[in-house]
mmCIF file of C-alpha atoms and ligand atoms in Angstrom:
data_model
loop_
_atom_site.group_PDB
_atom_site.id
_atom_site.type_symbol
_atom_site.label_atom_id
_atom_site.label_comp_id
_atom_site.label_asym_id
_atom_site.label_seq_id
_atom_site.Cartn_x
_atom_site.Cartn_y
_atom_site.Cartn_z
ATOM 1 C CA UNK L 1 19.017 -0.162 65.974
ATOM 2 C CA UNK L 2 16.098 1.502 67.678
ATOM 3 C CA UNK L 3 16.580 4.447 65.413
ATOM 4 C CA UNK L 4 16.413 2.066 62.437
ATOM 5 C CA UNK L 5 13.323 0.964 63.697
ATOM 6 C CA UNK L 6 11.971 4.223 64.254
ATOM 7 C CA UNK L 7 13.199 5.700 61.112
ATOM 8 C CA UNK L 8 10.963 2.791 59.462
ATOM 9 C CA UNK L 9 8.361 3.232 60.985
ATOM 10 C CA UNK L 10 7.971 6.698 59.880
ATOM 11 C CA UNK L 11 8.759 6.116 56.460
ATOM 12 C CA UNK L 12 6.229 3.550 55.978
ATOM 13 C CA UNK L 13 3.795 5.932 57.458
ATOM 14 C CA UNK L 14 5.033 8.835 55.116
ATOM 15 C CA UNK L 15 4.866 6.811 52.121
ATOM 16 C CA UNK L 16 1.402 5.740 52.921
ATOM 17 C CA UNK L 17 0.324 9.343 53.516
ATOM 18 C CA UNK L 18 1.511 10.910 50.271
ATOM 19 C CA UNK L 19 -1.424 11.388 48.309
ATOM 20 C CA UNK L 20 0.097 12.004 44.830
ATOM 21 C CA UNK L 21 3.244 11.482 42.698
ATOM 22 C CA UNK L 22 4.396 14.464 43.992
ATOM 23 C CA UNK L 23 4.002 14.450 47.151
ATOM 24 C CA UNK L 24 5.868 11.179 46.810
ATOM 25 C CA UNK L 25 8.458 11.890 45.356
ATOM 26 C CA UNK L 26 9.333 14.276 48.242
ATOM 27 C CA UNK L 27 9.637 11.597 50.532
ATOM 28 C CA UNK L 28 11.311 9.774 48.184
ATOM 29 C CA UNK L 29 14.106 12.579 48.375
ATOM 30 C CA UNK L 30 13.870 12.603 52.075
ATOM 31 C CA UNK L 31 14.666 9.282 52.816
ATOM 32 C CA UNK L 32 16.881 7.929 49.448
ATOM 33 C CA UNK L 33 17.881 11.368 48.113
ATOM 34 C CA UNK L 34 22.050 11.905 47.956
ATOM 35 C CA UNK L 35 20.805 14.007 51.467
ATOM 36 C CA UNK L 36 18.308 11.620 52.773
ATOM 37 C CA UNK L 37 17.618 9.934 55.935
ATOM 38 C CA UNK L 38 18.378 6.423 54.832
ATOM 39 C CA UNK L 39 21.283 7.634 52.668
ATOM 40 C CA UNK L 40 23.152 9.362 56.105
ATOM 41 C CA UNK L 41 22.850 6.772 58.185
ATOM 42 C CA UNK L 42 24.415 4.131 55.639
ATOM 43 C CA UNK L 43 27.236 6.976 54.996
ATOM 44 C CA UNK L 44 27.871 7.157 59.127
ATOM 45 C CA UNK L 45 28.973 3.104 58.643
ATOM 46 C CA UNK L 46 32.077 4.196 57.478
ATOM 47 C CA UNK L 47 32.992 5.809 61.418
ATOM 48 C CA UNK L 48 31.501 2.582 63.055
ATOM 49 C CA UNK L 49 33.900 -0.341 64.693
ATOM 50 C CA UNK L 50 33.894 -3.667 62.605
ATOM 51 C CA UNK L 51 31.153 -5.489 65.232
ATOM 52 C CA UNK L 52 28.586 -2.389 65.110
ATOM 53 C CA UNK L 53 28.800 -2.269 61.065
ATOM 54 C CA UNK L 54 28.101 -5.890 61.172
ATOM 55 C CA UNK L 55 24.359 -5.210 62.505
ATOM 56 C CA UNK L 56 24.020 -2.035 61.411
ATOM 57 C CA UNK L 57 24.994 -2.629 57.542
ATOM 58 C CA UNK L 58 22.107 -5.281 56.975
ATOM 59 C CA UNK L 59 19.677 -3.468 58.751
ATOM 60 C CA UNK L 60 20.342 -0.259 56.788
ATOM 61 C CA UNK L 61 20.424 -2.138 53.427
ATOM 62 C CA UNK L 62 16.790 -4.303 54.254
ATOM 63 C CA UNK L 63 15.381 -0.557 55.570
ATOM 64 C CA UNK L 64 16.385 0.746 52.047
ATOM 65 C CA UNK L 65 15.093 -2.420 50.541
ATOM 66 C CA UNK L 66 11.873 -1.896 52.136
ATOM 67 C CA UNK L 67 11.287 2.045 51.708
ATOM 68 C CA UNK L 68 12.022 1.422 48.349
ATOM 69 C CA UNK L 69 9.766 -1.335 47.286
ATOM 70 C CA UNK L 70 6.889 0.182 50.056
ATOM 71 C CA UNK L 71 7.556 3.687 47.305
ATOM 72 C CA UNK L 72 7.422 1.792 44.166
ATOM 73 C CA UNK L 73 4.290 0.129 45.070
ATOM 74 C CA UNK L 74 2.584 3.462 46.256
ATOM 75 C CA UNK L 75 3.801 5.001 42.890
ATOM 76 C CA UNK L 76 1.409 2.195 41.353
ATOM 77 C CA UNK L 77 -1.178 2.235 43.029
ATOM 78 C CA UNK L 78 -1.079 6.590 42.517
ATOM 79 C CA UNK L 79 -1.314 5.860 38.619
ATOM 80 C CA UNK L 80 -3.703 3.485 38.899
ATOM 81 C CA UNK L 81 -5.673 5.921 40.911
ATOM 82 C CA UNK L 82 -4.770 9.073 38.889
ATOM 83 C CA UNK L 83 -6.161 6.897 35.608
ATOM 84 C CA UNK L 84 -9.107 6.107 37.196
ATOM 85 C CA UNK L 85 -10.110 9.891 38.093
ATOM 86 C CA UNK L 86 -9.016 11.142 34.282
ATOM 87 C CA UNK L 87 -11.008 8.152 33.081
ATOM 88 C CA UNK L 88 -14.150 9.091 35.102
ATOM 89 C CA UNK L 89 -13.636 12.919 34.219
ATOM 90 C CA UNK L 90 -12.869 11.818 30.608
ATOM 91 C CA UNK L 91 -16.427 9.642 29.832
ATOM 92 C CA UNK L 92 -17.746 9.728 26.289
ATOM 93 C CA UNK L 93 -21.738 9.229 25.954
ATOM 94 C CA UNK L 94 -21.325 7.062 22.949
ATOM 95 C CA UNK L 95 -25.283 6.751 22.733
ATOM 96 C CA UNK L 96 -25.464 10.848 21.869
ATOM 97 C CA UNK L 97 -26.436 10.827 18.446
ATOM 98 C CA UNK L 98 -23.886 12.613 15.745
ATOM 99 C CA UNK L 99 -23.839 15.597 14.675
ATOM 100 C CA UNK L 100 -25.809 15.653 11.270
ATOM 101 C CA UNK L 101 -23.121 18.218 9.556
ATOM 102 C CA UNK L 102 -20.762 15.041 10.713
ATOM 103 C CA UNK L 103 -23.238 11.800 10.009
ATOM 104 C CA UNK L 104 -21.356 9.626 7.433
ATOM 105 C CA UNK L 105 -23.952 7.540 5.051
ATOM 106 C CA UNK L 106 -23.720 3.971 3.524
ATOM 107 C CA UNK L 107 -23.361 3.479 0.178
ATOM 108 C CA UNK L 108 -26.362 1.856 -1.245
ATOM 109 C CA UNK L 109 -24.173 -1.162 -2.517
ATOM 110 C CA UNK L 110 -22.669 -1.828 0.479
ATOM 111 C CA UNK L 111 -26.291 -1.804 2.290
ATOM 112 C CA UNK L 112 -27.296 -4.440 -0.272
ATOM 113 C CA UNK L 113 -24.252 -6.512 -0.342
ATOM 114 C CA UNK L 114 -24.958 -6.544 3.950
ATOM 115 C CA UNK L 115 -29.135 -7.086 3.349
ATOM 116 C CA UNK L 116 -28.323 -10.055 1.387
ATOM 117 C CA UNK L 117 -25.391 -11.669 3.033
ATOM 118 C CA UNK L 118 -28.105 -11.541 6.373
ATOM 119 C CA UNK L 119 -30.629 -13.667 4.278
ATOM 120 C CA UNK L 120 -27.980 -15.957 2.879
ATOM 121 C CA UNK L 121 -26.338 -16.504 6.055
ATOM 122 C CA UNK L 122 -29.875 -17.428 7.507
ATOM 123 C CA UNK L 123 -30.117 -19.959 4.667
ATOM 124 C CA UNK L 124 -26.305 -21.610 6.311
ATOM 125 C CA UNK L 125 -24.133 -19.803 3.523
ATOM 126 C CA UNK L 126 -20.613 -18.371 4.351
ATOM 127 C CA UNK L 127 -19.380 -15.819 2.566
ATOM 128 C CA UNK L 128 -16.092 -16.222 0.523
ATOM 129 C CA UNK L 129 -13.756 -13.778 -1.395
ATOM 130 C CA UNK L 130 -11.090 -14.476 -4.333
ATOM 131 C CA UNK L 131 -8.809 -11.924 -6.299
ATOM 132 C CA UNK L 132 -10.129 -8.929 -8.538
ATOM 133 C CA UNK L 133 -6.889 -9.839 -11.056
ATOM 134 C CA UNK L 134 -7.698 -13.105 -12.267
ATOM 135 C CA UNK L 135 -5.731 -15.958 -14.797
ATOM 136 C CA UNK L 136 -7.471 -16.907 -18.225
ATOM 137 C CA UNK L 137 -7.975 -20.014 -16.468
ATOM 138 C CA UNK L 138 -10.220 -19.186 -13.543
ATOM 139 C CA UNK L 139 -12.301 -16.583 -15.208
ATOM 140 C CA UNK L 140 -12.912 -19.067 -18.576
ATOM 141 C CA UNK L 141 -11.384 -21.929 -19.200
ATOM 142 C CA UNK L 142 -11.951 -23.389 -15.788
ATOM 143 C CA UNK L 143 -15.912 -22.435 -16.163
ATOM 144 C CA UNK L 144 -15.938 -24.818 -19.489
ATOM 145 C CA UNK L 145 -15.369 -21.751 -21.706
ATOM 146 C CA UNK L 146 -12.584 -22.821 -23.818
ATOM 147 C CA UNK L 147 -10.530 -20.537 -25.874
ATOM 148 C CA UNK L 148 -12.085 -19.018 -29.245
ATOM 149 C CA UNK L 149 -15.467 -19.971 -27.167
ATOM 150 C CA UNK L 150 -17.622 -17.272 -28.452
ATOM 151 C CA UNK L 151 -18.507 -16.147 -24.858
ATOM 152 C CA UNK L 152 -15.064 -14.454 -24.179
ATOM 153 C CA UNK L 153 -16.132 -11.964 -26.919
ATOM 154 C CA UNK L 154 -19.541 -11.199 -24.474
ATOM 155 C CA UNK L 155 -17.420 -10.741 -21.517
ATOM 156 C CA UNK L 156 -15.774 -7.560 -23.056
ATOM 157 C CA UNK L 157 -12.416 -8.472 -20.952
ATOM 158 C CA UNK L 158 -9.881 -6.107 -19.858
ATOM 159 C CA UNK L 159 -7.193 -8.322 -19.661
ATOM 160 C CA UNK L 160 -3.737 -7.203 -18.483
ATOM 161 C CA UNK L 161 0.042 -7.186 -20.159
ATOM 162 C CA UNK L 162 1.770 -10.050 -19.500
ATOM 163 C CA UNK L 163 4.980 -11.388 -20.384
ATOM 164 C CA UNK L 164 4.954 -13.517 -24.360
ATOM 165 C CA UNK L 165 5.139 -16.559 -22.787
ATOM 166 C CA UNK L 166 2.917 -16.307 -19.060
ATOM 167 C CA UNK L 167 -0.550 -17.305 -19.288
ATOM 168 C CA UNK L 168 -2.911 -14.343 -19.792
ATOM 169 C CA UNK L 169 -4.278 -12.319 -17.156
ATOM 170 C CA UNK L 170 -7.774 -10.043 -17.122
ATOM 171 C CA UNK L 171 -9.622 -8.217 -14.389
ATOM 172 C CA UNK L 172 -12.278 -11.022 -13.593
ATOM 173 C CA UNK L 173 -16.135 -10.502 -15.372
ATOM 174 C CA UNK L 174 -17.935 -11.946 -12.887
ATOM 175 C CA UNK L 175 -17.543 -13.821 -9.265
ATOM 176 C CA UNK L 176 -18.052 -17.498 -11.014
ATOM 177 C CA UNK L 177 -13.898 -18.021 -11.009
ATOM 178 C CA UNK L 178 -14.283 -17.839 -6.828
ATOM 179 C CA UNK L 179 -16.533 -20.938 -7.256
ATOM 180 C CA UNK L 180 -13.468 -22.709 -8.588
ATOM 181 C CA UNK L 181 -11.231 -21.548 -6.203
ATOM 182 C CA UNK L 182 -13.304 -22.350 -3.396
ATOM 183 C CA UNK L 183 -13.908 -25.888 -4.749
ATOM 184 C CA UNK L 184 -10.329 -26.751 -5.351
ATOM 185 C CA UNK L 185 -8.881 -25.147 -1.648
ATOM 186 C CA UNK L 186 -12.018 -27.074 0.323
ATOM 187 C CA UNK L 187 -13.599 -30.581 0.578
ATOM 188 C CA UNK L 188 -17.462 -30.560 -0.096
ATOM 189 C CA UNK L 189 -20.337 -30.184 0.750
ATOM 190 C CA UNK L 190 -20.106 -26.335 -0.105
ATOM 191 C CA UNK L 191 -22.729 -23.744 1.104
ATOM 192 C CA UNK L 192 -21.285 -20.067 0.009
ATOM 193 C CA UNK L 193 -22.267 -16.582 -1.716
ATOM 194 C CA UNK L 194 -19.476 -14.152 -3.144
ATOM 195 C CA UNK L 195 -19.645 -10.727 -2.928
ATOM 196 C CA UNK L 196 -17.236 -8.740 -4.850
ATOM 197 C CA UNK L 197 -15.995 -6.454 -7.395
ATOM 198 C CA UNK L 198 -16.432 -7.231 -11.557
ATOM 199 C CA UNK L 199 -15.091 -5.594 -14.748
ATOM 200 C CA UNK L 200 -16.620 -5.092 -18.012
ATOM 201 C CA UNK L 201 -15.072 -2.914 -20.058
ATOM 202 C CA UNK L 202 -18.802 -1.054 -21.072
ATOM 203 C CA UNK L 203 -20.322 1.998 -19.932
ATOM 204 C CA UNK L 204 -24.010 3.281 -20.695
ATOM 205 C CA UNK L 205 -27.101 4.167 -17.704
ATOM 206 C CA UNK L 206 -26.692 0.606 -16.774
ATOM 207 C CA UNK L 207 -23.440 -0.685 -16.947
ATOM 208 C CA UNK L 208 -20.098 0.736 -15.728
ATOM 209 C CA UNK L 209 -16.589 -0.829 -16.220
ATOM 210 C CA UNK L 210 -16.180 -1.752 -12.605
ATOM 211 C CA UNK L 211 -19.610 -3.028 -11.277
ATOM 212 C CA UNK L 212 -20.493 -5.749 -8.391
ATOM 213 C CA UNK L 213 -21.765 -9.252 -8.447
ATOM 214 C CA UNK L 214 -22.850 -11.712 -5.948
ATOM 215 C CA UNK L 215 -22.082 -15.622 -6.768
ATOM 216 C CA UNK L 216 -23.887 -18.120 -5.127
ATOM 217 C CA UNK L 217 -22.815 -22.118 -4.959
ATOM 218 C CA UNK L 218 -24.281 -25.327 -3.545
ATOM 219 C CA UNK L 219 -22.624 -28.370 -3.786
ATOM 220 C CA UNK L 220 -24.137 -31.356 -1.863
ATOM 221 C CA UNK L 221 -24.951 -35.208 -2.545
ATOM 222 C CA UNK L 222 -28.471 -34.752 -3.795
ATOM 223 C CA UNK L 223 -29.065 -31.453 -4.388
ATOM 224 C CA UNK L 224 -31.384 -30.691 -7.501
ATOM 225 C CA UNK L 225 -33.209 -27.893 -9.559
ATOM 226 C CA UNK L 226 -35.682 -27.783 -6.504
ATOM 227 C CA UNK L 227 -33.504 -26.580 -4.047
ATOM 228 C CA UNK L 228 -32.172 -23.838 -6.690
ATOM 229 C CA UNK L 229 -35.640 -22.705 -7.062
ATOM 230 C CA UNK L 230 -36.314 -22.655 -3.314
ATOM 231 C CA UNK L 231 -33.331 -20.470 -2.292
ATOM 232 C CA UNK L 232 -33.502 -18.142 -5.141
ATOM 233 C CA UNK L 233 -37.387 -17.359 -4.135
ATOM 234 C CA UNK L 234 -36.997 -17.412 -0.743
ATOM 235 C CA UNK L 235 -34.128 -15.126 -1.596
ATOM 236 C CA UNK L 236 -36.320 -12.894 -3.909
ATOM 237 C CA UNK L 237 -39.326 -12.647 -1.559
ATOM 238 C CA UNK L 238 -36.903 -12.073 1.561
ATOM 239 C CA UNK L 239 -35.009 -9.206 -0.393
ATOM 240 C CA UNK L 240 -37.509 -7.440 -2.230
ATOM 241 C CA UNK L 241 -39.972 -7.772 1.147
ATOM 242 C CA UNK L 242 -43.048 -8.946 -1.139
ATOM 243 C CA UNK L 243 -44.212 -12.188 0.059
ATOM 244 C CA UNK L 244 -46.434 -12.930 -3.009
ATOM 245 C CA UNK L 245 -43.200 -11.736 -5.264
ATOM 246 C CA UNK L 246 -44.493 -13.022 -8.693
ATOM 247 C CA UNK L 247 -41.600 -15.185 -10.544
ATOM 248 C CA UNK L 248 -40.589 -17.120 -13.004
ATOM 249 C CA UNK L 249 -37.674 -18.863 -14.009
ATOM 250 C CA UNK L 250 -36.811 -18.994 -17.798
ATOM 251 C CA UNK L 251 -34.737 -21.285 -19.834
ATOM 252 C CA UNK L 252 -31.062 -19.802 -20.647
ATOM 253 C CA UNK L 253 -27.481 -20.491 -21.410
ATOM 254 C CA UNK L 254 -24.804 -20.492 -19.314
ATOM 255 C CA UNK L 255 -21.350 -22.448 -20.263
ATOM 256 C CA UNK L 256 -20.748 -23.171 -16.895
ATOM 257 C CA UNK L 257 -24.308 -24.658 -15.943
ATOM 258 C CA UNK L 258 -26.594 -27.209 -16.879
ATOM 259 C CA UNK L 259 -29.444 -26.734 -17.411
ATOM 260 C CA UNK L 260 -29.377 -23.017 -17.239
ATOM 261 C CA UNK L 261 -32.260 -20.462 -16.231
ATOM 262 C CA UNK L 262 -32.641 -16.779 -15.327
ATOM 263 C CA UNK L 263 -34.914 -15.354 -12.829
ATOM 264 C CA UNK L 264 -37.400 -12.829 -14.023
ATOM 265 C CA UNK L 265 -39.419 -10.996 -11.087
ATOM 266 C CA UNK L 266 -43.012 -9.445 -11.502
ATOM 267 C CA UNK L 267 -43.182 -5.802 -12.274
ATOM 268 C CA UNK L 268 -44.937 -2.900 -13.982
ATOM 269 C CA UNK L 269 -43.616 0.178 -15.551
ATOM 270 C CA UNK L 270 -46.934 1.932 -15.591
ATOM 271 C CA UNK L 271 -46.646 5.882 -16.611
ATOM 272 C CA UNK L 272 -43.102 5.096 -16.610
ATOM 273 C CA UNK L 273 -42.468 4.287 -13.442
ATOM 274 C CA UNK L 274 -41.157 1.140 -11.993
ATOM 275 C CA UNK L 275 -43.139 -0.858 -9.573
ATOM 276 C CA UNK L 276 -41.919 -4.274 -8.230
ATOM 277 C CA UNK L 277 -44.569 -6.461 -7.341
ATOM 278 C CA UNK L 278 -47.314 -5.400 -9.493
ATOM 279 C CA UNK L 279 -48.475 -5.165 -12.942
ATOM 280 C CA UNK L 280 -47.897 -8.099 -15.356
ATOM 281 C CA UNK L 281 -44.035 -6.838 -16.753
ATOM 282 C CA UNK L 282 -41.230 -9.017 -16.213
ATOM 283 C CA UNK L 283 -37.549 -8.241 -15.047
ATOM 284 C CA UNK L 284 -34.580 -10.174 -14.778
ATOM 285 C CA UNK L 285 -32.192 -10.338 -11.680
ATOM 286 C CA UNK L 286 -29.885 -12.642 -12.366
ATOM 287 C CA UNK L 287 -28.491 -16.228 -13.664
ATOM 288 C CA UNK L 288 -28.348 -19.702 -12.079
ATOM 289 C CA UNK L 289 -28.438 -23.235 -12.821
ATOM 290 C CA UNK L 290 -27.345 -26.581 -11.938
ATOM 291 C CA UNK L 291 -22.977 -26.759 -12.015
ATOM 292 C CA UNK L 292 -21.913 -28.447 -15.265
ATOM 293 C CA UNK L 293 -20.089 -31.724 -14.668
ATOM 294 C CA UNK L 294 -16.956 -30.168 -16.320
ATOM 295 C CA UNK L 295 -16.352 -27.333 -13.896
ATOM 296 C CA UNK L 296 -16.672 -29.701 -10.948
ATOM 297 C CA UNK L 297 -13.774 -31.863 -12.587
ATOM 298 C CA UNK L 298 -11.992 -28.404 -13.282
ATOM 299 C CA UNK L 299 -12.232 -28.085 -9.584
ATOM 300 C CA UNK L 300 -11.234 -31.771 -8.710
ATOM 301 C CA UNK L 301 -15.005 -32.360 -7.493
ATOM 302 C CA UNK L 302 -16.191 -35.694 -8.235
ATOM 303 C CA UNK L 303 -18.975 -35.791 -10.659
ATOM 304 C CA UNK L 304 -20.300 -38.760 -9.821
ATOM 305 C CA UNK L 305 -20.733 -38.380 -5.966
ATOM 306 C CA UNK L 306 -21.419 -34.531 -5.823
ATOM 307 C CA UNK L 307 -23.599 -32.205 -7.508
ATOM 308 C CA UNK L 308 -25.416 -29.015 -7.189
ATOM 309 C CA UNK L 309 -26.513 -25.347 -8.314
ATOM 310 C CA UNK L 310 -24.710 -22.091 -8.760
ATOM 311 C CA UNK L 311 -26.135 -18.317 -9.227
ATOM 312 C CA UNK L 312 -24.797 -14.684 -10.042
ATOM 313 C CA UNK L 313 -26.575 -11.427 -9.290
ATOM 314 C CA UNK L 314 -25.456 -7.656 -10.088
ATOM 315 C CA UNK L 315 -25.375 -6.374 -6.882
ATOM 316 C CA UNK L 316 -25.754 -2.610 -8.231
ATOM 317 C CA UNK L 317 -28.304 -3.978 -10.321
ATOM 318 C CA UNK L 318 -31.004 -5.347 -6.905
ATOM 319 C CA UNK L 319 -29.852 -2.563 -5.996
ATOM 320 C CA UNK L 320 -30.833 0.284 -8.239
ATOM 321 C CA UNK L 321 -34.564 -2.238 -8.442
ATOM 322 C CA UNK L 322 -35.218 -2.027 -4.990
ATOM 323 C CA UNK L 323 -34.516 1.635 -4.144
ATOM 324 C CA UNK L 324 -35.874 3.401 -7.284
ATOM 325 C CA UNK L 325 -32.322 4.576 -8.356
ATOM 326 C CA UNK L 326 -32.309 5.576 -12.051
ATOM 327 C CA UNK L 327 -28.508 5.728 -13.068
ATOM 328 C CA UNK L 328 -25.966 3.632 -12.459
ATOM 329 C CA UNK L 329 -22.626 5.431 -13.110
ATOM 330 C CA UNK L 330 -23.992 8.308 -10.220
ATOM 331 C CA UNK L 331 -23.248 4.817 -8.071
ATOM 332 C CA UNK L 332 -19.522 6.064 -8.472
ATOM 333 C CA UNK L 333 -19.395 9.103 -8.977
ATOM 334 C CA UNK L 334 -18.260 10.186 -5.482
ATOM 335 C CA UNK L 335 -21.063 12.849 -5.088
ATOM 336 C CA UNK L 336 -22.272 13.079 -0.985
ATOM 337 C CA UNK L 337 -25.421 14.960 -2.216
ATOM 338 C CA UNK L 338 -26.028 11.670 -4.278
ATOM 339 C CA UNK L 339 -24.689 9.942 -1.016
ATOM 340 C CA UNK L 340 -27.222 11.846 1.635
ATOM 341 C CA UNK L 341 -30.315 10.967 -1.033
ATOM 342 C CA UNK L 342 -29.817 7.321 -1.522
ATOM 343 C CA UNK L 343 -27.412 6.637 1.241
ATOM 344 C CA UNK L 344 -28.514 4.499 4.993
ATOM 345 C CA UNK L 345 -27.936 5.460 8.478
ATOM 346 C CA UNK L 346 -24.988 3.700 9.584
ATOM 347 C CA UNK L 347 -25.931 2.378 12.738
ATOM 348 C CA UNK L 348 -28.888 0.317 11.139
ATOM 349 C CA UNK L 349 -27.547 -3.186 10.449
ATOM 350 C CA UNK L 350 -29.695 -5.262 8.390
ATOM 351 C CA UNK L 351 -30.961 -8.180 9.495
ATOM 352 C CA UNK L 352 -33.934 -10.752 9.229
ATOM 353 C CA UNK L 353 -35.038 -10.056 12.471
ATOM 354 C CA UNK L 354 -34.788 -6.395 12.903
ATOM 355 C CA UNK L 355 -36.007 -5.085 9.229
ATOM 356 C CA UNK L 356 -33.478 -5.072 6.210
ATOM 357 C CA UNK L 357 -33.582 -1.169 5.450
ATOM 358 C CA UNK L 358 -35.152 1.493 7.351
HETATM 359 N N1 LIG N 401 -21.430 -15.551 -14.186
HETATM 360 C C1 LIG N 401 -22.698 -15.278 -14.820
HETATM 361 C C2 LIG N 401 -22.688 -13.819 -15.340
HETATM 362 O O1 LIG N 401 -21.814 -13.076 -14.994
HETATM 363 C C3 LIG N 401 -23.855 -15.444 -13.878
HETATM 364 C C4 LIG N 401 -24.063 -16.869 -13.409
HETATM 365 C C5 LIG N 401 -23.396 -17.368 -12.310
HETATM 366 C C6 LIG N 401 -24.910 -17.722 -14.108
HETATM 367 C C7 LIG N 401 -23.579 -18.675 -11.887
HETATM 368 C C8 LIG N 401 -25.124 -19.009 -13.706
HETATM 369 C C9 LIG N 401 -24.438 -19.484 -12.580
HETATM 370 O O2 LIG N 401 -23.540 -13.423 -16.083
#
């Protein structure tokens, strides 16, 4: 028994001692190994008398217990301490600035689809999303453009094969079928913009098939023209970063709005060149007006108790306005020179507080 209690003693103190894995692992040998200490003893019970095994076999078996649990901790706390030191050796300075041969650049539409979602979402809009492929019903008939409504022909649809019998389906022509969506899967009051991608089948300097558009929707108890104005020239102001913006909304048509208007900003195009802001020109940037009674039904809104506005924007469009870029189909064309000219520094979010684009 003394031995026992020797051999433990020394065991525990060997174990404690090895400094790595390896080291370890040699004592590990030494004391559980086919050869070891522990392992000799327990094969010398087989020459003991009946009486001697019966205090010598537990002991044996709790020392084994015991040098075995005392390694297995050991071997834990030796990873945890051979992670550490490759972790510490291993450090990555993620404030070093990249490489400019490796600096990736962000696309002007995705800087403008994050400037505006910051002023938006500082106005209490979330942002929502629907599908690209979209039934007849959501991109027309649900927005109070019934078939043989002229307006289909202005869309210029590309609408998918479908079986003789299943209702139609087209890419969608603008983000106004998401307002549906959104109406019919949530309760009002509704707040949102959506961001996303459009298809026209057209192609000249300023269209190209797939483009991007921004809807916007408000749908409250007492919400009127006022509040449309207010956003959309706070919105204006905010994006363009011109507080006296000059603007001015004009009468339009829209199927799925009543009344409708469009929002011209201030501009010159003195010696050809286009200056926001100034002169006495006017542009357009985009369509809004207050959500015809018929699409809120459509959307199993109640008419009665809930009203409000709704807007689209081409996001390549602002876009191509604010940063002086003269052709829209270079937008897709893949080309990183193109990228490196027009592109932003990735690490510069935009927000209200902190600038929009630097
Ligand atoms: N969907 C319209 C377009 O694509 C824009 C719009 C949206 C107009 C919402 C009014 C209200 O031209």
């Amino acid at each position: 028994m003394q031995d026992i209690d020797k051999l433990s003693e020394e065991l525990a103190a060997a174990v404690a001692a090895a400094e790595d894995l390896e080291a370890l692992e040699e004592v590990r040998i030494r004391a559980l190994g086919r050869k070891g200490q522990v392992t000799s003893l327990m094969k010398g019970l087989g020459s003991m008398t009946a009486d001697e095994r019966k205090m010598a076999g537990p002991a044996l078996n709790a020392l084994k217990d015991r040098v075995g649990s005392a390694i297995e901790a050991r071997r834990e706390a030796l990873k945890d301490l051979e992670l550490e030191a490759r972790l510490a050796g291993e450090s990555l300075d993620l404030s070093l600035p990249v490489r400019p041969q490796n600096a990736g650049r962000i696309h002007p539409v995705s800087q403008v689809t994050d400037e505006l979602t910051a002023i938006f979402a500082d106005m209490g809009f979330t942002v929502a999303e629907g599908p690209d492929v979209e039934t007849d019903f959501y991109n027309f008939t649900a927005l109070n453009i019934p078939p043989e409504h002229p307006a289909r022909q202005m869309h210029d649809t590309f609408y998918l094969e479908s079986a003789p019998d299943a209702e139609a389906m087209c890419l969608r022509t603008h983000t106004s079928p998401v307002q549906i969506r959104h109406m019919q899967a949530e309760p009002p009051p509704h707040r949102i913009i959506v961001p996303g991608r459009t298809y026209r089948c057209d192609s000249d300097q300023t269209h190209t098939p797939m483009f991007h558009q921004v809807e916007g929707l408000v749908i409250d108890r007492d919400i009127h023209m006022g509040h449309l104005k207010g956003c959309l020239e706070g919105f204006a102001r905010a994006f363009f970063e011109i507080d006296n913006l000059r603007m001015r909304f004009r009468p339009s048509h829209f199927p799925f709005t009543e009344p409708s208007a469009e929002l011209d900003i201030g501009c010159s195009y003195e010696g050809g060149e286009l200056r926001i802001g100034e002169g006495d020109d006017w542009l357009e940037i985009l369509g809004c007006g207050m959500v015809h009674p018929h699409v809120l039904e459509y959307s199993g809104v109640d008419p009665a108790e809930w009203q409000g506005f709704a807007f689209g924007m081409g996001i390549d469009r602002i876009a191509m306005l604010k940063y002086g870029i003269p052709d829209l189909r270079a937008f897709f064309d893949c080309d990183l020179r193109w990228l490196e000219h027009y592109g932003f520094a990735p690490a510069d979010q935009p927000s209200l507080a902190g600038g929009l684009a630097r």
